[in-house]
Coordinates of C-alpha atoms in Angstrom, one line a residue:
M26 CA 0.1 0.8 -0.2
N27 CA 1.3 2.9 -1.3
G28 CA 1.7 6.2 1.3
L29 CA 0.6 3.7 4.1
L30 CA 2.2 5.8 7.4
I31 CA 2.1 3.9 10.8
I32 CA 2.5 5.4 14.0
N33 CA 3.4 3.8 17.7
T34 CA 2.5 5.8 20.5
G35 CA 3.0 2.1 22.5
G36 CA 0.6 1.0 24.3
T37 CA 0.6 -2.9 25.7
F38 CA 1.2 -4.2 22.1
N39 CA 5.0 -3.1 22.3
K40 CA 5.1 -4.3 26.0
Q41 CA 8.3 -6.4 26.9
Y42 CA 9.6 -8.3 29.8
N43 CA 12.7 -7.3 31.5
P44 CA 13.7 -10.4 33.5
V45 CA 15.7 -7.8 36.2
S46 CA 12.9 -6.4 37.3
G47 CA 10.4 -8.5 36.6
K48 CA 8.3 -5.5 34.8
L49 CA 6.7 -5.8 32.0
Y50 CA 8.0 -2.0 30.2
I51 CA 7.6 0.0 26.8
N52 CA 9.7 -0.7 23.3
K53 CA 10.2 2.6 22.0
M54 CA 12.0 1.1 18.8
A55 CA 9.1 -0.8 16.9
T56 CA 11.4 -3.8 17.0
F57 CA 7.3 -6.0 16.1
L58 CA 6.5 -3.9 14.0
E59 CA 9.7 -3.7 12.0
T60 CA 9.1 -8.1 12.3
I61 CA 5.9 -8.2 10.9
A62 CA 6.4 -5.7 7.8
K63 CA 9.9 -7.5 7.7
K64 CA 7.6 -11.5 7.6
W65 CA 5.7 -10.0 4.6
M66 CA 7.9 -8.6 2.3
I67 CA 6.6 -4.8 2.7
H68 CA 7.5 -1.7 3.3
F69 CA 5.6 1.9 5.5
K70 CA 7.0 4.8 7.3
I71 CA 6.8 4.0 10.9
I72 CA 7.3 7.6 13.4
N73 CA 7.8 6.3 16.5
I74 CA 6.4 9.2 19.4
I75 CA 5.2 9.7 23.1
G76 CA 6.2 5.7 24.0
K77 CA 4.0 5.6 26.9
D78 CA 0.9 3.4 28.7
S79 CA -2.2 4.6 27.1
L80 CA -3.2 5.9 31.8
E81 CA -0.3 7.4 31.0
I82 CA -1.3 10.1 27.9
T83 CA -2.0 13.4 28.1
S84 CA -3.3 16.1 26.7
H85 CA 0.3 17.2 25.4
D86 CA 1.1 13.9 23.4
R87 CA -2.2 14.2 22.5
L88 CA -1.4 17.1 20.7
E89 CA 1.6 15.8 19.4
L90 CA 0.7 13.0 17.5
L91 CA -2.7 15.4 16.0
T92 CA 0.5 17.1 14.4
T93 CA 2.3 15.0 13.5
I94 CA 0.0 13.1 11.4
H95 CA -1.6 17.2 10.6
Q96 CA 2.0 17.3 8.9
A97 CA 1.6 13.8 7.5
K98 CA 1.7 13.3 3.8
E99 CA 0.0 10.2 3.9
Q100 CA -3.5 10.5 4.2
K101 CA -3.4 6.6 5.4
I102 CA -2.5 6.0 8.9
I103 CA -3.1 3.8 11.5
V104 CA -2.2 4.1 15.2
V105 CA -0.6 1.9 17.5
H106 CA -1.8 3.1 21.0
G107 CA -3.0 1.7 24.2
T108 CA -5.6 -0.3 24.7
D109 CA -7.2 1.7 28.1
T110 CA -7.8 5.3 26.5
M111 CA -8.4 4.1 22.4
H112 CA -11.1 6.0 22.5
T113 CA -9.8 9.1 24.4
T114 CA -7.5 9.1 21.6
A115 CA -10.4 8.4 18.6
T116 CA -12.7 11.3 19.4
Y117 CA -9.9 13.7 19.4
L118 CA -8.1 13.3 16.4
D119 CA -12.5 13.7 15.2
D120 CA -12.2 16.6 16.5
A121 CA -10.4 17.6 14.6
K122 CA -11.6 17.1 12.1
L123 CA -8.8 15.5 10.0
Q124 CA -9.4 14.9 5.8
K125 CA -7.6 11.3 6.3
C126 CA -8.0 7.3 6.7
I127 CA -6.7 6.6 10.3
V128 CA -7.5 3.4 11.9
L129 CA -6.3 2.6 15.6
T130 CA -5.7 -0.7 16.9
G131 CA -4.0 -2.1 19.6
A132 CA -2.8 -5.8 21.6
M133 CA -4.8 -6.7 25.7
V134 CA -1.8 -8.6 25.1
P135 CA 1.5 -7.3 24.5
Y136 CA 3.4 -8.7 21.0
S137 CA 6.9 -10.0 22.6
I138 CA 4.5 -12.7 25.5
D139 CA 1.8 -13.8 22.8
P140 CA 2.4 -12.3 18.7
V141 CA -0.7 -13.6 17.1
E142 CA -3.5 -11.1 19.1
A143 CA -0.7 -8.7 18.7
T144 CA -0.7 -9.2 14.9
A145 CA -4.4 -10.2 13.8
N146 CA -5.0 -6.1 14.6
F147 CA -3.4 -4.7 13.7
S148 CA -3.6 -7.3 10.2
S149 CA -7.1 -6.3 10.2
A150 CA -6.0 -2.5 10.6
Y151 CA -3.6 -2.7 7.8
G152 CA -5.4 -4.8 5.5
F153 CA -9.8 -1.8 6.5
L154 CA -7.6 0.5 5.5
Y155 CA -7.7 -1.3 1.7
T156 CA -11.4 -1.3 1.5
L157 CA -11.4 2.4 2.6
E158 CA -13.6 4.8 1.0
R159 CA -14.3 7.7 3.3
D160 CA -12.5 9.8 5.4
G161 CA -12.7 9.0 9.8
I162 CA -11.6 7.8 12.2
Y163 CA -11.9 3.7 13.1
I164 CA -10.3 1.4 15.7
A165 CA -10.1 -2.0 14.6
M166 CA -9.2 -5.1 17.6
N167 CA -9.7 -8.7 18.1
G168 CA -11.8 -8.2 15.1
I169 CA -14.3 -5.6 15.5
I170 CA -14.0 -2.9 12.5
S171 CA -15.9 -0.4 13.2
P172 CA -16.3 4.4 13.2
F173 CA -14.3 5.0 16.5
N174 CA -18.7 5.1 18.2
K175 CA -19.2 2.5 16.8
I176 CA -17.1 -0.3 19.3
T177 CA -15.8 0.4 22.5
K178 CA -13.6 -1.5 25.5
D179 CA -15.5 -4.4 27.5
R180 CA -13.6 -4.2 30.5
N181 CA -15.7 -7.5 32.5
E182 CA -15.2 -9.2 28.7
G183 CA -11.1 -7.7 28.8
K184 CA -11.7 -7.6 24.5
F185 CA -13.2 -4.6 22.2
V186 CA -17.4 -5.0 20.5
Q187 CA -19.1 -3.3 18.8
Q188 CA -21.9 -0.7 20.6

């Protein structure tokens, strides 16, 4: 896909286990996205910004994301984002009335622990961009791909569901 930009903001998708501290940390270098791209034998532009768990993302971080998207020449963008505040960021981007196709995705389980869900969510977002005919803000998670305001995280079930 020509003109595809991946903006990696962190989130669970990018977490790795630190055997010394016993804690998960965010890999800010997008090595997992590069691994996926190499297996698909394709190339897309990856920008790493913010590098936080979504619960730590601030208004300033969202402004940085918005500015990055605004300045991008690409019309089709995937944002890898943490799931806890994905909807908040989607709403923020929607309020900006951007003339681009933007799909937010992420993972409930880190790629480093089990790459299946993270890869499936990213793949869904990537494939969905091929079918989009109108600009807007979308979410691709757990096999559901919809405009952001038609999908929500069900915290009791631990997955995203259609509203």
